Amino acid sequence: MKLRKVTAASAAVFALALTATACGGDDSGDNGSSSSGGGGKIKIGIKYDQPGLGLKTPQGYEGFDVDVVTYVAKELGYEPDQIEWVETKSAERENALSRGDVKLIAATYSITDERKQKVDFAGPYLLAHQDLLVKADSDISEATDLNDKKLCSVTGSTSAQNVKNDFAPKAQLSNRGGYSECLSALQNGQVDALTTDDSILAGYAAQDQYKGKFKLAGLKLSNENYGIGVKKGDTETVDKVNKALEKMVSDGSWDKAVEENFGPANYKNERAPKIGQLVQ
């Protein structure tokens, strides 16, 4: 076999190519995040339309989910300016992770057995409950008080139907396209209460235009364990995120985030849940 002679020039080119591959190669993966932070980016899925949890504003992104996952990202080696936020609606969360569109999802993502078949979860980082939001002067304090009253929920949600089935069979259900529409209807007296997770209700009620106008009934109609979604099989990332969440609780950052995002609505949150332990 005849060997081709390698000249000094071609050897130099080859060496440069190797150097470029080692220093500037793309090790970010499909979701645009490197394994150890540094100069890379990390794509994180959040909600864009939930005040108090995940909200896109002209100034940036804010909310409890945003604060939690920003803390987590920093522990993974990413500064806030290295985070690329991706709107991740409820119906697209599993697909976004499986496709590698995002590395993490923090978007009021309740951990369920069905979802655990498709994705892995770190956490939980918040225990929420289905609750009622009513006017500040309302005498509604129990779900059974909703008999013959108008109950608003978002189209496609099962929350209102659950109340009707389990607590107030005579409740009159009124669906709207979004929570903001339900709030307007509640404020105008068109409905008597709004139902969904207490964390979501508290986030809306904490907005400046609604402060002091609404209150949470303080019911616990269900348990919702919010977790951070990770691609199925990525146990290394799950372990790192769990360690970050434990640190966030221990150093007081978790309590601070709760107060800043939900405090104005007088949200009586549960204590930080134990990592890896779900409340059924």
Coordinates of C-alpha atoms in Angstrom, one line a residue:
M1 CA 0.0 0.0 0.0
K2 CA 1.4 3.4 -1.0
L3 CA 1.4 6.0 1.8
R4 CA 0.7 9.6 1.0
K5 CA 3.5 12.0 2.2
V6 CA 2.3 14.5 4.8
T7 CA 3.9 17.9 4.2
A8 CA 4.7 20.4 7.0
A9 CA 1.9 22.7 5.7
S10 CA -0.8 20.0 5.7
A11 CA 0.3 18.9 9.2
A12 CA -0.1 22.5 10.5
V13 CA -3.6 22.7 9.0
F14 CA -4.5 19.4 10.6
A15 CA -3.2 20.6 14.0
L16 CA -5.3 23.8 13.7
A17 CA -8.4 21.8 12.9
L18 CA -7.9 19.7 16.0
T19 CA -7.4 22.8 18.2
A20 CA -10.6 24.4 16.8
T21 CA -12.5 21.2 17.5
A22 CA -11.3 21.0 21.1
C23 CA -11.8 24.7 21.9
G24 CA -14.8 25.7 19.9
G25 CA -16.8 22.6 19.2
D26 CA -20.5 22.5 19.9
D27 CA -20.9 20.5 23.1
S28 CA -24.2 22.1 23.9
G29 CA -26.6 19.3 22.8
D30 CA -30.0 19.7 21.2
N31 CA -31.3 22.0 23.9
G32 CA -28.5 24.5 23.6
S33 CA -27.0 23.9 27.1
S34 CA -23.5 22.7 27.9
S35 CA -23.0 20.2 30.6
S36 CA -21.2 22.5 33.0
G37 CA -22.3 26.0 32.3
G38 CA -19.3 28.2 31.6
G39 CA -19.7 30.1 28.4
G40 CA -22.7 28.1 27.2
K41 CA -26.5 28.7 27.4
I42 CA -29.3 26.8 29.0
K43 CA -32.8 26.7 27.6
I44 CA -35.5 26.6 30.3
G45 CA -39.3 26.3 29.7
I46 CA -41.7 28.5 31.7
K47 CA -45.1 30.0 31.4
Y48 CA -45.3 33.5 30.0
D49 CA -48.8 34.3 31.2
Q50 CA -49.1 33.4 34.9
P51 CA -48.5 36.3 37.3
G52 CA -46.7 35.4 40.4
L53 CA -45.3 32.2 38.8
G54 CA -44.1 32.7 35.2
L55 CA -44.8 36.0 33.5
K56 CA -43.1 37.7 30.5
T57 CA -43.0 41.5 31.0
P58 CA -41.4 44.4 29.1
Q59 CA -38.7 44.3 31.7
G60 CA -38.0 40.6 31.5
Y61 CA -39.3 37.5 33.3
E62 CA -40.7 37.2 36.8
G63 CA -42.5 34.9 39.2
F64 CA -41.8 32.1 41.7
D65 CA -41.1 29.5 39.0
V66 CA -38.7 31.9 37.4
D67 CA -36.9 32.6 40.7
V68 CA -36.6 29.0 41.6
V69 CA -35.2 27.8 38.3
T70 CA -32.9 30.8 38.0
Y71 CA -31.4 29.8 41.4
V72 CA -31.2 26.2 40.1
A73 CA -29.5 27.3 36.9
K74 CA -26.9 29.3 38.9
E75 CA -26.1 26.2 40.9
L76 CA -25.6 24.3 37.6
G77 CA -23.1 26.9 36.5
Y78 CA -25.3 29.4 34.5
E79 CA -25.6 33.1 35.2
P80 CA -29.0 34.7 34.5
D81 CA -27.8 36.2 31.2
Q82 CA -27.0 32.6 30.1
I83 CA -30.6 31.5 30.4
E84 CA -32.7 31.4 27.3
W85 CA -36.3 31.4 28.3
V86 CA -38.8 29.4 26.2
E87 CA -42.6 29.6 26.5
T88 CA -43.8 26.2 27.3
K89 CA -47.6 25.8 27.4
S90 CA -49.1 22.9 29.4
A91 CA -49.9 20.7 26.4
E92 CA -46.4 21.0 25.1
R93 CA -44.3 20.3 28.2
E94 CA -43.6 16.6 27.6
N95 CA -42.8 17.2 23.9
A96 CA -40.5 20.1 24.6
L97 CA -38.4 17.9 26.9
S98 CA -38.4 14.8 24.7
R99 CA -37.4 16.8 21.6
G100 CA -34.6 18.5 23.6
D101 CA -36.1 22.0 23.0
V102 CA -35.3 22.8 26.6
K103 CA -33.2 21.4 29.4
L104 CA -35.5 22.1 32.3
I105 CA -39.2 23.1 32.7
A106 CA -40.6 25.0 35.7
A107 CA -44.1 25.8 34.7
T108 CA -46.6 24.8 37.5
Y109 CA -45.8 21.3 36.4
S110 CA -47.6 18.9 38.8
I111 CA -45.8 15.6 39.3
T112 CA -48.2 12.7 38.4
D113 CA -47.7 9.0 37.7
E114 CA -48.9 9.5 34.1
R115 CA -46.4 12.3 33.4
K116 CA -43.6 10.3 35.1
Q117 CA -43.9 7.7 32.3
K118 CA -42.7 10.4 29.8
V119 CA -40.4 12.7 31.8
D120 CA -38.3 12.7 35.0
F121 CA -38.9 15.2 37.8
A122 CA -36.8 17.0 40.3
G123 CA -38.5 18.3 43.4
P124 CA -41.1 18.9 44.4
Y125 CA -40.3 22.5 45.1
L126 CA -43.9 23.7 46.0
L127 CA -47.0 22.0 47.3
A128 CA -50.1 23.7 46.0
H129 CA -53.8 23.0 46.4
Q130 CA -56.9 23.6 44.4
D131 CA -58.7 26.5 46.1
L132 CA -61.2 29.3 45.6
L133 CA -60.6 33.0 44.9
V134 CA -63.5 35.2 46.1
K135 CA -64.1 38.9 46.7
A136 CA -62.5 40.3 49.8
D137 CA -65.9 40.8 51.5
S138 CA -67.4 37.4 50.3
D139 CA -68.9 35.0 52.9
I140 CA -67.9 32.0 50.8
S141 CA -65.6 29.9 53.0
E142 CA -66.3 26.3 52.0
A143 CA -66.7 24.6 48.7
T144 CA -70.3 23.6 49.7
D145 CA -71.1 27.3 49.8
L146 CA -71.0 27.3 46.0
N147 CA -74.4 25.6 45.6
D148 CA -76.6 27.9 43.5
K149 CA -73.5 30.2 43.0
K150 CA -71.6 30.9 39.8
L151 CA -68.1 29.3 39.7
C152 CA -65.6 30.4 37.0
S153 CA -62.8 28.4 35.6
V154 CA -60.7 28.3 32.4
T155 CA -62.0 26.4 29.4
G156 CA -60.4 23.0 29.3
S157 CA -59.7 22.9 33.1
T158 CA -61.3 20.2 35.2
S159 CA -61.1 22.3 38.4
A160 CA -64.6 23.6 38.4
Q161 CA -66.1 20.3 37.4
N162 CA -64.3 18.7 40.3
V163 CA -65.9 21.1 42.7
K164 CA -69.4 20.5 41.2
N165 CA -68.9 16.7 41.3
D166 CA -67.4 16.4 44.8
F167 CA -68.7 19.4 46.8
A168 CA -71.4 21.6 45.3
P169 CA -73.6 19.7 42.8
K170 CA -75.8 22.8 42.3
A171 CA -72.9 25.1 41.4
Q172 CA -73.4 26.9 38.1
L173 CA -70.2 26.6 36.0
S174 CA -69.0 29.5 33.9
N175 CA -66.0 28.9 31.6
R176 CA -63.8 31.7 30.3
G177 CA -60.9 31.7 27.9
G178 CA -58.3 32.7 30.5
Y179 CA -57.9 33.5 34.2
S180 CA -57.8 37.2 33.6
E181 CA -61.3 37.0 32.1
C182 CA -62.5 35.1 35.2
L183 CA -61.0 37.8 37.4
S184 CA -62.8 40.5 35.5
A185 CA -66.1 38.5 35.8
L186 CA -65.5 38.1 39.6
Q187 CA -64.7 41.7 40.0
N188 CA -67.8 42.7 38.2
G189 CA -70.1 40.3 40.1
Q190 CA -70.8 38.1 37.1
V191 CA -69.4 35.1 39.0
D192 CA -69.0 34.4 42.7
A193 CA -65.7 32.5 42.7
L194 CA -62.8 31.4 40.6
T195 CA -61.1 28.0 41.1
T196 CA -57.7 26.5 40.2
D197 CA -54.4 26.0 42.1
D198 CA -54.0 28.4 45.1
S199 CA -50.5 29.4 43.8
I200 CA -52.0 30.5 40.5
L201 CA -54.9 32.3 42.2
A202 CA -52.5 34.1 44.6
G203 CA -50.3 35.2 41.7
Y204 CA -53.2 36.9 39.9
A205 CA -54.6 38.4 43.1
A206 CA -51.2 39.9 44.0
Q207 CA -51.1 42.1 40.9
D208 CA -51.2 45.8 41.6
Q209 CA -54.7 46.3 40.1
Y210 CA -56.2 43.6 42.3
K211 CA -54.5 44.1 45.6
G212 CA -57.0 44.1 48.5
K213 CA -59.9 43.2 46.2
F214 CA -59.8 39.4 46.5
K215 CA -58.9 36.7 49.0
L216 CA -58.2 33.0 49.0
A217 CA -60.8 30.8 50.8
G218 CA -57.9 28.7 52.1
L219 CA -59.3 25.3 51.1
K220 CA -57.2 22.3 50.2
L221 CA -59.3 20.5 47.5
S222 CA -56.4 18.7 46.0
N223 CA -52.6 18.3 46.4
E224 CA -50.4 19.6 43.5
N225 CA -46.7 18.7 43.8
Y226 CA -44.9 21.1 41.5
G227 CA -41.7 19.7 40.1
I228 CA -39.0 20.7 37.6
G229 CA -39.3 18.6 34.4
V230 CA -36.2 16.9 33.0
K231 CA -35.8 14.7 29.9
K232 CA -36.6 11.1 30.7
G233 CA -33.5 9.2 31.7
D234 CA -31.4 12.3 32.6
T235 CA -30.8 11.2 36.2
E236 CA -27.6 13.2 36.5
T237 CA -29.5 16.5 35.9
V238 CA -32.3 15.4 38.3
D239 CA -29.7 14.8 41.1
K240 CA -28.0 18.2 40.5
V241 CA -31.4 20.0 40.5
N242 CA -32.5 18.3 43.7
K243 CA -29.3 19.4 45.4
A244 CA -29.8 23.0 44.2
L245 CA -33.4 23.0 45.5
E246 CA -32.3 21.7 48.9
K247 CA -29.7 24.5 49.1
M248 CA -32.4 27.1 48.1
V249 CA -34.6 26.0 51.0
S250 CA -31.7 25.8 53.5
D251 CA -30.3 29.2 52.8
G252 CA -33.7 31.0 53.0
S253 CA -33.9 31.9 49.3
W254 CA -37.1 29.8 48.9
D255 CA -39.0 31.6 51.6
K256 CA -37.9 34.9 50.2
A257 CA -39.2 34.0 46.7
V258 CA -42.5 32.9 48.2
E259 CA -43.0 36.2 50.0
E260 CA -42.0 38.4 47.1
N261 CA -44.3 36.6 44.6
F262 CA -47.3 35.6 46.7
G263 CA -47.2 37.8 49.8
P264 CA -49.6 40.6 48.6
A265 CA -52.4 38.0 48.2
N266 CA -52.0 36.7 51.8
Y267 CA -51.1 33.3 50.4
K268 CA -50.7 30.9 53.3
N269 CA -48.3 28.5 51.6
E270 CA -47.2 25.1 52.8
R271 CA -43.7 24.7 54.1
A272 CA -41.1 23.8 51.5
P273 CA -41.7 20.1 50.6
K274 CA -39.1 17.4 51.2
I275 CA -37.3 16.7 48.0
G276 CA -38.4 13.4 46.5
Q277 CA -41.4 13.1 48.8
L278 CA -44.8 13.7 47.2
V279 CA -47.9 14.6 49.2
Q280 CA -50.8 12.5 48.0

